[in-house]
Amino acid sequence: MLEVRDLKKYFPIYGGIISRVVAQVQAVDGVNFGIRKGEVLGLVGESGCGKTTVGRLILRLIEPTAGQVLFNGHNIADLSSSKLRNIKRHMQIIFQDPYGSLNPRMKVGEIIGEPLLVHGVAKGKENAEQVAFLLETVGLDRGHGDRYPHEFSGGQRQRIGIARALALKPKLIVCDEAVSALDVSIQAQIINLLEDLKEKFGLTYLFIAHDLSVIKHISDRVAVMYLGKIVETAKTEELFSNPAHPYTQALLSAVPIPESSPQREQIILKGDVPSPIDPPSGCRFRTRCLYAHQLCIQQEPEQREVARGHTASCHLLASNRKPVI
């Protein structure tokens, strides 16, 4: 359904008296992945790695510097405004902040019904009926449409955001940290709701998060992102049981586990995440990697197949060298 090819987004930094471009933030730099119909792809990584930027590029909320985003075979970067408008009906987003993404001056019914009006899907009584149906679908009451966003809790606001995303019957939904701002108990409710909606409406998700336990629960496949690049992709069970990239191994070692479970050695990464303005040469993870060697400085690693459907970009996988700590 969705294919991303060599996607890049550089944000210019201006300086000097004439305000010229002095540097660029390489937020996304050559990202490739695909999502099948009905699949949930989890996109995970540290804060600032470019996950949210990827989601917004897919929906063309921001324009890419280079690369392609193919939705059902159509490159959305090449579409005219009218054709893009039709495509966008099938691609929606659930934002991270369940309050900041809702207009505080509009009633909930107006917020949910607005996409139906803009796209000419339903007006008047039909619009009101569809809004009521959507409210009930996400676990709210019909009467809630007459209230304002500030009258709801965080979990209820996120349900409103989900209802708005469902209004145009989309095929793909980008869940941008959709549960990270919620309490743990509410997170579970929203995740279960998203899973139920996926089965009911045949949805496809790009689920962006930094919580690996959430990713493990909801995702069919996982893509791990570091400093603007995807370093590993695999089915969820395969990734969690057999992580191939040193960065993925470090992420998984930091996940809390019960005391009764077998304990694992925690990998402590050295240093800080490099600046995306001036990323390291070669492998971007080499400045924090326990196994880095000379080739990592000189050459960027390619994505290599570790197992069927499991790829990672690390020179150790190509050279079969043993890690040197």
PDB file of C-alpha atoms in Angstrom:
ATOM      1  CA  MET A   1       0.000   0.000   0.000  1.00  0.00           C
ATOM      2  CA  LEU A   2       2.759   2.451   0.949  1.00  0.00           C
ATOM      3  CA  GLU A   3       6.344   2.545  -0.284  1.00  0.00           C
ATOM      4  CA  VAL A   4       8.954   5.073   0.774  1.00  0.00           C
ATOM      5  CA  ARG A   5      12.038   5.391  -1.439  1.00  0.00           C
ATOM      6  CA  ASP A   6      15.195   7.286  -0.438  1.00  0.00           C
ATOM      7  CA  LEU A   7      13.152   9.886   1.435  1.00  0.00           C
ATOM      8  CA  LYS A   8      15.078  12.957   2.634  1.00  0.00           C
ATOM      9  CA  LYS A   9      14.214  16.107   4.517  1.00  0.00           C
ATOM     10  CA  TYR A  10      16.809  18.798   5.231  1.00  0.00           C
ATOM     11  CA  PHE A  11      15.779  21.897   7.172  1.00  0.00           C
ATOM     12  CA  PRO A  12      17.907  24.941   6.258  1.00  0.00           C
ATOM     13  CA  ILE A  13      19.589  27.060   8.927  1.00  0.00           C
ATOM     14  CA  TYR A  14      19.930  30.724   8.011  1.00  0.00           C
ATOM     15  CA  GLY A  15      22.592  33.117   9.266  1.00  0.00           C
ATOM     16  CA  GLY A  16      24.590  36.205   8.431  1.00  0.00           C
ATOM     17  CA  ILE A  17      23.532  39.698   7.460  1.00  0.00           C
ATOM     18  CA  ILE A  18      21.874  38.595   4.206  1.00  0.00           C
ATOM     19  CA  SER A  19      20.278  35.563   5.881  1.00  0.00           C
ATOM     20  CA  ARG A  20      21.797  32.906   3.671  1.00  0.00           C
ATOM     21  CA  VAL A  21      21.788  29.147   4.285  1.00  0.00           C
ATOM     22  CA  VAL A  22      24.782  28.328   6.499  1.00  0.00           C
ATOM     23  CA  ALA A  23      23.920  24.728   7.384  1.00  0.00           C
ATOM     24  CA  GLN A  24      21.172  22.110   7.151  1.00  0.00           C
ATOM     25  CA  VAL A  25      19.521  19.854   9.701  1.00  0.00           C
ATOM     26  CA  GLN A  26      19.481  16.396   8.110  1.00  0.00           C
ATOM     27  CA  ALA A  27      16.306  15.263   9.871  1.00  0.00           C
ATOM     28  CA  VAL A  28      15.589  12.405   7.448  1.00  0.00           C
ATOM     29  CA  ASP A  29      18.360  11.157   5.178  1.00  0.00           C
ATOM     30  CA  GLY A  30      17.622   8.313   2.786  1.00  0.00           C
ATOM     31  CA  VAL A  31      14.800   6.353   4.428  1.00  0.00           C
ATOM     32  CA  ASN A  32      13.361   3.270   2.678  1.00  0.00           C
ATOM     33  CA  PHE A  33      10.513   1.009   3.793  1.00  0.00           C
ATOM     34  CA  GLY A  34       7.137  -0.359   2.746  1.00  0.00           C
ATOM     35  CA  ILE A  35       3.844  -1.118   4.476  1.00  0.00           C
ATOM     36  CA  ARG A  36       1.476  -3.826   3.279  1.00  0.00           C
ATOM     37  CA  LYS A  37      -2.288  -3.493   3.378  1.00  0.00           C
ATOM     38  CA  GLY A  38      -3.658  -4.351   6.817  1.00  0.00           C
ATOM     39  CA  GLU A  39      -0.214  -4.259   8.444  1.00  0.00           C
ATOM     40  CA  VAL A  40       1.048  -2.312  11.438  1.00  0.00           C
ATOM     41  CA  LEU A  41       4.610  -1.072  10.986  1.00  0.00           C
ATOM     42  CA  GLY A  42       6.187   0.251  14.166  1.00  0.00           C
ATOM     43  CA  LEU A  43       8.743   3.034  13.725  1.00  0.00           C
ATOM     44  CA  VAL A  44      10.903   3.333  16.828  1.00  0.00           C
ATOM     45  CA  GLY A  45      13.951   5.302  17.924  1.00  0.00           C
ATOM     46  CA  GLU A  46      15.222   7.948  20.322  1.00  0.00           C
ATOM     47  CA  SER A  47      13.662  11.398  20.470  1.00  0.00           C
ATOM     48  CA  GLY A  48      14.966  13.555  17.627  1.00  0.00           C
ATOM     49  CA  CYS A  49      15.828  10.684  15.284  1.00  0.00           C
ATOM     50  CA  GLY A  50      13.318  11.840  12.638  1.00  0.00           C
ATOM     51  CA  LYS A  51      10.327   9.549  13.254  1.00  0.00           C
ATOM     52  CA  THR A  52       7.694  12.282  13.331  1.00  0.00           C
ATOM     53  CA  THR A  53       9.234  14.004  10.316  1.00  0.00           C
ATOM     54  CA  VAL A  54       8.875  10.761   8.342  1.00  0.00           C
ATOM     55  CA  GLY A  55       5.190  10.563   9.263  1.00  0.00           C
ATOM     56  CA  ARG A  56       4.548  14.136   8.189  1.00  0.00           C
ATOM     57  CA  LEU A  57       6.454  13.662   4.938  1.00  0.00           C
ATOM     58  CA  ILE A  58       4.313  10.635   4.101  1.00  0.00           C
ATOM     59  CA  LEU A  59       1.168  12.732   4.491  1.00  0.00           C
ATOM     60  CA  ARG A  60       2.864  15.666   2.716  1.00  0.00           C
ATOM     61  CA  LEU A  61       2.209  17.945   5.642  1.00  0.00           C
ATOM     62  CA  ILE A  62       5.764  19.063   4.917  1.00  0.00           C
ATOM     63  CA  GLU A  63       7.506  18.876   1.565  1.00  0.00           C
ATOM     64  CA  PRO A  64      10.392  16.390   1.107  1.00  0.00           C
ATOM     65  CA  THR A  65      13.840  17.514   0.010  1.00  0.00           C
ATOM     66  CA  ALA A  66      14.197  14.383  -2.125  1.00  0.00           C
ATOM     67  CA  GLY A  67      12.790  10.894  -2.518  1.00  0.00           C
ATOM     68  CA  GLN A  68       9.417   9.344  -3.275  1.00  0.00           C
ATOM     69  CA  VAL A  69       6.334   8.389  -1.291  1.00  0.00           C
ATOM     70  CA  LEU A  70       4.178   5.933  -3.247  1.00  0.00           C
ATOM     71  CA  PHE A  71       0.616   5.354  -2.048  1.00  0.00           C
ATOM     72  CA  ASN A  72      -1.104   2.600  -4.021  1.00  0.00           C
ATOM     73  CA  GLY A  73       1.445   3.197  -6.769  1.00  0.00           C
ATOM     74  CA  HIS A  74       0.972   6.994  -6.939  1.00  0.00           C
ATOM     75  CA  ASN A  75       3.893   9.245  -6.056  1.00  0.00           C
ATOM     76  CA  ILE A  76       2.195  11.879  -3.908  1.00  0.00           C
ATOM     77  CA  ALA A  77       5.054  14.340  -4.495  1.00  0.00           C
ATOM     78  CA  ASP A  78       4.052  14.588  -8.177  1.00  0.00           C
ATOM     79  CA  LEU A  79       0.312  15.014  -7.696  1.00  0.00           C
ATOM     80  CA  SER A  80      -1.562  18.236  -8.351  1.00  0.00           C
ATOM     81  CA  SER A  81      -3.531  19.875  -5.553  1.00  0.00           C
ATOM     82  CA  SER A  82      -6.856  18.366  -6.674  1.00  0.00           C
ATOM     83  CA  LYS A  83      -5.475  14.833  -7.024  1.00  0.00           C
ATOM     84  CA  LEU A  84      -3.580  15.136  -3.760  1.00  0.00           C
ATOM     85  CA  ARG A  85      -6.797  16.179  -2.039  1.00  0.00           C
ATOM     86  CA  ASN A  86      -8.458  12.944  -3.164  1.00  0.00           C
ATOM     87  CA  ILE A  87      -5.477  10.845  -2.036  1.00  0.00           C
ATOM     88  CA  LYS A  88      -5.363  12.552   1.363  1.00  0.00           C
ATOM     89  CA  ARG A  89      -8.863  11.304   2.120  1.00  0.00           C
ATOM     90  CA  HIS A  90      -7.312   7.864   2.431  1.00  0.00           C
ATOM     91  CA  MET A  91      -4.338   8.984   4.574  1.00  0.00           C
ATOM     92  CA  GLN A  92      -4.942  10.425   8.032  1.00  0.00           C
ATOM     93  CA  ILE A  93      -2.960  11.124  11.203  1.00  0.00           C
ATOM     94  CA  ILE A  94      -3.475  10.848  14.958  1.00  0.00           C
ATOM     95  CA  PHE A  95      -1.303  13.470  16.654  1.00  0.00           C
ATOM     96  CA  GLN A  96       0.734  13.068  19.825  1.00  0.00           C
ATOM     97  CA  ASP A  97      -0.877  15.889  21.804  1.00  0.00           C
ATOM     98  CA  PRO A  98      -4.574  15.081  22.267  1.00  0.00           C
ATOM     99  CA  TYR A  99      -5.335  18.668  23.296  1.00  0.00           C
ATOM    100  CA  GLY A 100      -3.063  20.756  21.082  1.00  0.00           C
ATOM    101  CA  SER A 101      -4.388  18.999  17.967  1.00  0.00           C
ATOM    102  CA  LEU A 102      -8.008  20.024  18.692  1.00  0.00           C
ATOM    103  CA  ASN A 103      -9.354  23.516  18.064  1.00  0.00           C
ATOM    104  CA  PRO A 104     -10.442  24.817  21.491  1.00  0.00           C
ATOM    105  CA  ARG A 105     -12.965  27.192  19.888  1.00  0.00           C
ATOM    106  CA  MET A 106     -14.866  24.421  18.118  1.00  0.00           C
ATOM    107  CA  LYS A 107     -17.261  21.915  19.619  1.00  0.00           C
ATOM    108  CA  VAL A 108     -16.310  18.268  19.331  1.00  0.00           C
ATOM    109  CA  GLY A 109     -19.063  17.582  16.817  1.00  0.00           C
ATOM    110  CA  GLU A 110     -17.750  20.373  14.596  1.00  0.00           C
ATOM    111  CA  ILE A 111     -14.178  19.072  14.874  1.00  0.00           C
ATOM    112  CA  ILE A 112     -15.149  15.556  13.822  1.00  0.00           C
ATOM    113  CA  GLY A 113     -17.604  16.708  11.172  1.00  0.00           C
ATOM    114  CA  GLU A 114     -15.307  19.270   9.555  1.00  0.00           C
ATOM    115  CA  PRO A 115     -13.484  16.743   7.274  1.00  0.00           C
ATOM    116  CA  LEU A 116     -16.873  15.537   6.036  1.00  0.00           C
ATOM    117  CA  LEU A 117     -17.847  19.110   5.127  1.00  0.00           C
ATOM    118  CA  VAL A 118     -14.504  20.024   3.537  1.00  0.00           C
ATOM    119  CA  HIS A 119     -14.552  16.976   1.265  1.00  0.00           C
ATOM    120  CA  GLY A 120     -18.265  17.246   0.515  1.00  0.00           C
ATOM    121  CA  VAL A 121     -19.066  13.846   2.008  1.00  0.00           C
ATOM    122  CA  ALA A 122     -21.925  14.752   4.346  1.00  0.00           C
ATOM    123  CA  LYS A 123     -23.812  17.902   5.364  1.00  0.00           C
ATOM    124  CA  GLY A 124     -26.600  18.799   7.747  1.00  0.00           C
ATOM    125  CA  LYS A 125     -28.441  15.914   9.356  1.00  0.00           C
ATOM    126  CA  GLU A 126     -26.314  13.282   7.617  1.00  0.00           C
ATOM    127  CA  ASN A 127     -23.175  14.947   8.963  1.00  0.00           C
ATOM    128  CA  ALA A 128     -24.591  14.953  12.494  1.00  0.00           C
ATOM    129  CA  GLU A 129     -25.508  11.261  12.220  1.00  0.00           C
ATOM    130  CA  GLN A 130     -22.043  10.303  11.041  1.00  0.00           C
ATOM    131  CA  VAL A 131     -20.457  12.319  13.865  1.00  0.00           C
ATOM    132  CA  ALA A 132     -22.661  10.539  16.388  1.00  0.00           C
ATOM    133  CA  PHE A 133     -21.704   7.169  14.897  1.00  0.00           C
ATOM    134  CA  LEU A 134     -18.009   8.023  15.078  1.00  0.00           C
ATOM    135  CA  LEU A 135     -18.295   9.140  18.706  1.00  0.00           C
ATOM    136  CA  GLU A 136     -19.917   5.842  19.646  1.00  0.00           C
ATOM    137  CA  THR A 137     -17.334   3.925  17.618  1.00  0.00           C
ATOM    138  CA  VAL A 138     -14.480   5.329  19.721  1.00  0.00           C
ATOM    139  CA  GLY A 139     -16.297   4.787  23.025  1.00  0.00           C
ATOM    140  CA  LEU A 140     -17.858   8.200  23.630  1.00  0.00           C
ATOM    141  CA  ASP A 141     -21.493   9.288  23.973  1.00  0.00           C
ATOM    142  CA  ARG A 142     -23.486  10.934  21.213  1.00  0.00           C
ATOM    143  CA  GLY A 143     -24.097  13.944  23.445  1.00  0.00           C
ATOM    144  CA  HIS A 144     -20.380  14.649  23.718  1.00  0.00           C
ATOM    145  CA  GLY A 145     -20.510  16.367  20.339  1.00  0.00           C
ATOM    146  CA  ASP A 146     -21.966  19.484  21.976  1.00  0.00           C
ATOM    147  CA  ARG A 147     -19.010  19.936  24.338  1.00  0.00           C
ATOM    148  CA  TYR A 148     -15.651  21.636  23.912  1.00  0.00           C
ATOM    149  CA  PRO A 149     -12.250  19.849  24.063  1.00  0.00           C
ATOM    150  CA  HIS A 150     -11.319  21.347  27.464  1.00  0.00           C
ATOM    151  CA  GLU A 151     -14.255  19.500  29.025  1.00  0.00           C
ATOM    152  CA  PHE A 152     -12.636  16.102  28.386  1.00  0.00           C
ATOM    153  CA  SER A 153      -9.783  14.119  29.891  1.00  0.00           C
ATOM    154  CA  GLY A 154      -6.610  13.338  27.930  1.00  0.00           C
ATOM    155  CA  GLY A 155      -7.790   9.866  26.973  1.00  0.00           C
ATOM    156  CA  GLN A 156     -11.168  11.177  25.820  1.00  0.00           C
ATOM    157  CA  ARG A 157      -9.490  13.864  23.738  1.00  0.00           C
ATOM    158  CA  GLN A 158      -7.380  11.249  22.024  1.00  0.00           C
ATOM    159  CA  ARG A 159     -10.546   9.296  21.246  1.00  0.00           C
ATOM    160  CA  ILE A 160     -11.893  12.478  19.638  1.00  0.00           C
ATOM    161  CA  GLY A 161      -8.724  12.704  17.550  1.00  0.00           C
ATOM    162  CA  ILE A 162      -9.181   9.088  16.493  1.00  0.00           C
ATOM    163  CA  ALA A 163     -12.810   9.749  15.536  1.00  0.00           C
ATOM    164  CA  ARG A 164     -11.712  12.690  13.390  1.00  0.00           C
ATOM    165  CA  ALA A 165      -9.100  10.503  11.680  1.00  0.00           C
ATOM    166  CA  LEU A 166     -11.775   7.893  10.910  1.00  0.00           C
ATOM    167  CA  ALA A 167     -14.294  10.382   9.483  1.00  0.00           C
ATOM    168  CA  LEU A 168     -13.258   9.972   5.830  1.00  0.00           C
ATOM    169  CA  LYS A 169     -12.850   6.172   6.040  1.00  0.00           C
ATOM    170  CA  PRO A 170      -9.085   6.193   5.454  1.00  0.00           C
ATOM    171  CA  LYS A 171      -6.949   3.239   4.421  1.00  0.00           C
ATOM    172  CA  LEU A 172      -3.745   4.378   6.153  1.00  0.00           C
ATOM    173  CA  ILE A 173      -3.413   6.106   9.522  1.00  0.00           C
ATOM    174  CA  VAL A 174      -0.154   7.529  10.853  1.00  0.00           C
ATOM    175  CA  CYS A 175      -0.206   7.202  14.648  1.00  0.00           C
ATOM    176  CA  ASP A 176       2.369   9.777  15.748  1.00  0.00           C
ATOM    177  CA  GLU A 177       3.191   8.935  19.382  1.00  0.00           C
ATOM    178  CA  ALA A 178      -0.554   8.444  19.797  1.00  0.00           C
ATOM    179  CA  VAL A 179      -0.336   7.134  23.384  1.00  0.00           C
ATOM    180  CA  SER A 180       2.889   8.645  24.754  1.00  0.00           C
ATOM    181  CA  ALA A 181       1.119  11.615  26.403  1.00  0.00           C
ATOM    182  CA  LEU A 182      -1.373   9.385  28.256  1.00  0.00           C
ATOM    183  CA  ASP A 183      -1.328   7.549  31.587  1.00  0.00           C
ATOM    184  CA  VAL A 184      -0.332   3.881  31.384  1.00  0.00           C
ATOM    185  CA  SER A 185      -3.838   2.565  32.085  1.00  0.00           C
ATOM    186  CA  ILE A 186      -5.300   4.875  29.441  1.00  0.00           C
ATOM    187  CA  GLN A 187      -2.563   3.866  26.996  1.00  0.00           C
ATOM    188  CA  ALA A 188      -3.792   0.271  27.185  1.00  0.00           C
ATOM    189  CA  GLN A 189      -7.369   1.359  26.433  1.00  0.00           C
ATOM    190  CA  ILE A 190      -6.332   3.422  23.405  1.00  0.00           C
ATOM    191  CA  ILE A 191      -4.094   0.647  22.051  1.00  0.00           C
ATOM    192  CA  ASN A 192      -6.924  -1.873  22.384  1.00  0.00           C
ATOM    193  CA  LEU A 193      -9.257   0.594  20.646  1.00  0.00           C
ATOM    194  CA  LEU A 194      -6.796   1.027  17.764  1.00  0.00           C
ATOM    195  CA  GLU A 195      -6.512  -2.739  17.384  1.00  0.00           C
ATOM    196  CA  ASP A 196     -10.297  -3.143  17.354  1.00  0.00           C
ATOM    197  CA  LEU A 197     -10.684  -0.381  14.762  1.00  0.00           C
ATOM    198  CA  LYS A 198      -8.004  -1.968  12.602  1.00  0.00           C
ATOM    199  CA  GLU A 199      -9.964  -5.217  12.451  1.00  0.00           C
ATOM    200  CA  LYS A 200     -13.345  -3.519  12.046  1.00  0.00           C
ATOM    201  CA  PHE A 201     -12.392  -1.128   9.243  1.00  0.00           C
ATOM    202  CA  GLY A 202      -9.428  -2.941   7.660  1.00  0.00           C
ATOM    203  CA  LEU A 203      -6.977  -0.165   8.532  1.00  0.00           C
ATOM    204  CA  THR A 204      -3.226   0.010   7.998  1.00  0.00           C
ATOM    205  CA  TYR A 205      -1.052   1.791  10.570  1.00  0.00           C
ATOM    206  CA  LEU A 206       2.342   3.430  10.675  1.00  0.00           C
ATOM    207  CA  PHE A 207       2.766   3.443  14.449  1.00  0.00           C
ATOM    208  CA  ILE A 208       5.456   5.884  15.594  1.00  0.00           C
ATOM    209  CA  ALA A 209       6.652   5.477  19.182  1.00  0.00           C
ATOM    210  CA  HIS A 210       9.668   5.278  21.438  1.00  0.00           C
ATOM    211  CA  ASP A 211       8.113   2.826  23.919  1.00  0.00           C
ATOM    212  CA  LEU A 212       9.284  -0.630  22.848  1.00  0.00           C
ATOM    213  CA  SER A 213       6.698  -2.442  24.954  1.00  0.00           C
ATOM    214  CA  VAL A 214       3.911  -0.641  23.065  1.00  0.00           C
ATOM    215  CA  ILE A 215       5.611  -1.330  19.737  1.00  0.00           C
ATOM    216  CA  LYS A 216       5.957  -5.020  20.572  1.00  0.00           C
ATOM    217  CA  HIS A 217       2.278  -5.306  21.456  1.00  0.00           C
ATOM    218  CA  ILE A 218       0.727  -3.622  18.429  1.00  0.00           C
ATOM    219  CA  SER A 219       3.204  -3.997  15.522  1.00  0.00           C
ATOM    220  CA  ASP A 220       3.537  -6.719  12.900  1.00  0.00           C
ATOM    221  CA  ARG A 221       6.949  -5.400  11.802  1.00  0.00           C
ATOM    222  CA  VAL A 222       9.351  -2.900  13.337  1.00  0.00           C
ATOM    223  CA  ALA A 223      11.741  -0.395  11.757  1.00  0.00           C
ATOM    224  CA  VAL A 224      14.441   1.044  14.031  1.00  0.00           C
ATOM    225  CA  MET A 225      15.580   4.577  13.258  1.00  0.00           C
ATOM    226  CA  TYR A 226      18.751   6.392  14.337  1.00  0.00           C
ATOM    227  CA  LEU A 227      19.774   9.937  13.402  1.00  0.00           C
ATOM    228  CA  GLY A 228      17.677  10.159  10.248  1.00  0.00           C
ATOM    229  CA  LYS A 229      18.285   6.633   8.949  1.00  0.00           C
ATOM    230  CA  ILE A 230      16.634   3.244   9.390  1.00  0.00           C
ATOM    231  CA  VAL A 231      19.231   0.831  10.761  1.00  0.00           C
ATOM    232  CA  GLU A 232      17.162  -2.356  11.118  1.00  0.00           C
ATOM    233  CA  THR A 233      13.819  -3.778   9.971  1.00  0.00           C
ATOM    234  CA  ALA A 234      12.258  -7.114  10.897  1.00  0.00           C
ATOM    235  CA  LYS A 235       9.103  -8.855  12.020  1.00  0.00           C
ATOM    236  CA  THR A 236       8.341  -7.967  15.620  1.00  0.00           C
ATOM    237  CA  GLU A 237       9.095 -11.370  17.152  1.00  0.00           C
ATOM    238  CA  GLU A 238      12.302 -11.703  15.145  1.00  0.00           C
ATOM    239  CA  LEU A 239      13.534  -8.241  16.096  1.00  0.00           C
ATOM    240  CA  PHE A 240      12.908  -8.714  19.812  1.00  0.00           C
ATOM    241  CA  SER A 241      14.394 -12.208  19.937  1.00  0.00           C
ATOM    242  CA  ASN A 242      17.320 -11.681  17.545  1.00  0.00           C
ATOM    243  CA  PRO A 243      18.341  -7.993  17.259  1.00  0.00           C
ATOM    244  CA  ALA A 244      21.191  -7.652  14.769  1.00  0.00           C
ATOM    245  CA  HIS A 245      22.222  -3.991  14.935  1.00  0.00           C
ATOM    246  CA  PRO A 246      24.165  -2.777  18.008  1.00  0.00           C
ATOM    247  CA  TYR A 247      21.771   0.149  18.417  1.00  0.00           C
ATOM    248  CA  THR A 248      18.740  -2.156  18.478  1.00  0.00           C
ATOM    249  CA  GLN A 249      20.505  -4.374  21.002  1.00  0.00           C
ATOM    250  CA  ALA A 250      21.125  -1.362  23.244  1.00  0.00           C
ATOM    251  CA  LEU A 251      17.494  -0.209  22.972  1.00  0.00           C
ATOM    252  CA  LEU A 252      16.151  -3.630  23.903  1.00  0.00           C
ATOM    253  CA  SER A 253      18.572  -3.973  26.829  1.00  0.00           C
ATOM    254  CA  ALA A 254      17.074  -0.797  28.338  1.00  0.00           C
ATOM    255  CA  VAL A 255      13.504  -2.154  28.427  1.00  0.00           C
ATOM    256  CA  PRO A 256      12.470  -2.828  32.059  1.00  0.00           C
ATOM    257  CA  ILE A 257      11.631  -6.475  32.835  1.00  0.00           C
ATOM    258  CA  PRO A 258      10.102  -8.075  35.967  1.00  0.00           C
ATOM    259  CA  GLU A 259      12.519  -9.254  38.653  1.00  0.00           C
ATOM    260  CA  SER A 260      11.140 -12.794  38.304  1.00  0.00           C
ATOM    261  CA  SER A 261      12.192 -12.929  34.635  1.00  0.00           C
ATOM    262  CA  PRO A 262      15.721 -13.890  33.536  1.00  0.00           C
ATOM    263  CA  GLN A 263      17.854 -10.767  33.772  1.00  0.00           C
ATOM    264  CA  ARG A 264      19.867  -9.575  30.795  1.00  0.00           C
ATOM    265  CA  GLU A 265      22.986  -7.482  30.575  1.00  0.00           C
ATOM    266  CA  GLN A 266      22.247  -3.799  30.003  1.00  0.00           C
ATOM    267  CA  ILE A 267      24.229  -2.097  27.255  1.00  0.00           C
ATOM    268  CA  ILE A 268      25.247   1.435  28.220  1.00  0.00           C
ATOM    269  CA  LEU A 269      25.874   3.619  25.176  1.00  0.00           C
ATOM    270  CA  LYS A 270      28.731   6.095  25.485  1.00  0.00           C
ATOM    271  CA  GLY A 271      28.439   9.759  24.575  1.00  0.00           C
ATOM    272  CA  ASP A 272      25.474  11.711  23.289  1.00  0.00           C
ATOM    273  CA  VAL A 273      23.512  11.513  20.054  1.00  0.00           C
ATOM    274  CA  PRO A 274      25.467  13.474  17.408  1.00  0.00           C
ATOM    275  CA  SER A 275      23.958  16.596  15.897  1.00  0.00           C
ATOM    276  CA  PRO A 276      21.924  16.066  12.704  1.00  0.00           C
ATOM    277  CA  ILE A 277      23.513  19.274  11.427  1.00  0.00           C
ATOM    278  CA  ASP A 278      26.905  17.561  11.196  1.00  0.00           C
ATOM    279  CA  PRO A 279      26.389  13.772  11.420  1.00  0.00           C
ATOM    280  CA  PRO A 280      29.416  11.439  11.659  1.00  0.00           C
ATOM    281  CA  SER A 281      31.043  10.114   8.499  1.00  0.00           C
ATOM    282  CA  GLY A 282      30.489   6.479   7.574  1.00  0.00           C
ATOM    283  CA  CYS A 283      28.160   4.781  10.042  1.00  0.00           C
ATOM    284  CA  ARG A 284      26.199   7.371  12.005  1.00  0.00           C
ATOM    285  CA  PHE A 285      26.109   5.142  15.075  1.00  0.00           C
ATOM    286  CA  ARG A 286      29.875   4.595  15.189  1.00  0.00           C
ATOM    287  CA  THR A 287      30.547   7.347  17.759  1.00  0.00           C
ATOM    288  CA  ARG A 288      28.516   5.426  20.351  1.00  0.00           C
ATOM    289  CA  CYS A 289      29.005   1.866  19.138  1.00  0.00           C
ATOM    290  CA  LEU A 290      30.947  -0.629  21.257  1.00  0.00           C
ATOM    291  CA  TYR A 291      32.068  -2.497  18.144  1.00  0.00           C
ATOM    292  CA  ALA A 292      33.163   0.353  15.848  1.00  0.00           C
ATOM    293  CA  HIS A 293      36.308  -0.155  13.732  1.00  0.00           C
ATOM    294  CA  GLN A 294      38.110   1.725  10.972  1.00  0.00           C
ATOM    295  CA  LEU A 295      35.696   0.775   8.174  1.00  0.00           C
ATOM    296  CA  CYS A 296      32.820   2.289  10.144  1.00  0.00           C
ATOM    297  CA  ILE A 297      34.546   5.698   9.873  1.00  0.00           C
ATOM    298  CA  GLN A 298      35.254   5.447   6.163  1.00  0.00           C
ATOM    299  CA  GLN A 299      32.146   3.845   4.676  1.00  0.00           C
ATOM    300  CA  GLU A 300      28.421   3.928   5.328  1.00  0.00           C
ATOM    301  CA  PRO A 301      27.072   0.388   5.826  1.00  0.00           C
ATOM    302  CA  GLU A 302      24.446  -0.985   3.453  1.00  0.00           C
ATOM    303  CA  GLN A 303      21.244  -2.737   4.457  1.00  0.00           C
ATOM    304  CA  ARG A 304      21.974  -6.476   4.489  1.00  0.00           C
ATOM    305  CA  GLU A 305      19.653  -9.416   4.983  1.00  0.00           C
ATOM    306  CA  VAL A 306      20.215 -11.173   8.302  1.00  0.00           C
ATOM    307  CA  ALA A 307      17.310 -13.581   7.896  1.00  0.00           C
ATOM    308  CA  ARG A 308      14.235 -13.705   5.699  1.00  0.00           C
ATOM    309  CA  GLY A 309      12.524 -10.334   6.026  1.00  0.00           C
ATOM    310  CA  HIS A 310      15.159  -9.136   8.505  1.00  0.00           C
ATOM    311  CA  THR A 311      17.639  -6.484   7.358  1.00  0.00           C
ATOM    312  CA  ALA A 312      20.206  -4.370   9.194  1.00  0.00           C
ATOM    313  CA  SER A 313      22.954  -1.911   8.252  1.00  0.00           C
ATOM    314  CA  CYS A 314      26.158  -2.827  10.079  1.00  0.00           C
ATOM    315  CA  HIS A 315      29.661  -3.632   8.793  1.00  0.00           C
ATOM    316  CA  LEU A 316      29.984  -6.439  11.330  1.00  0.00           C
ATOM    317  CA  LEU A 317      27.243  -8.345   9.525  1.00  0.00           C
ATOM    318  CA  ALA A 318      29.131  -8.081   6.230  1.00  0.00           C
ATOM    319  CA  SER A 319      32.607  -8.912   7.500  1.00  0.00           C
ATOM    320  CA  ASN A 320      31.542 -11.588  10.016  1.00  0.00           C
ATOM    321  CA  ARG A 321      33.980  -9.963  12.445  1.00  0.00           C
ATOM    322  CA  LYS A 322      33.582 -10.683  16.106  1.00  0.00           C
ATOM    323  CA  PRO A 323      32.664  -7.636  18.207  1.00  0.00           C
ATOM    324  CA  VAL A 324      35.674  -5.901  19.696  1.00  0.00           C
ATOM    325  CA  ILE A 325      34.761  -4.135  22.952  1.00  0.00           C
TER     326      ILE A 325
END
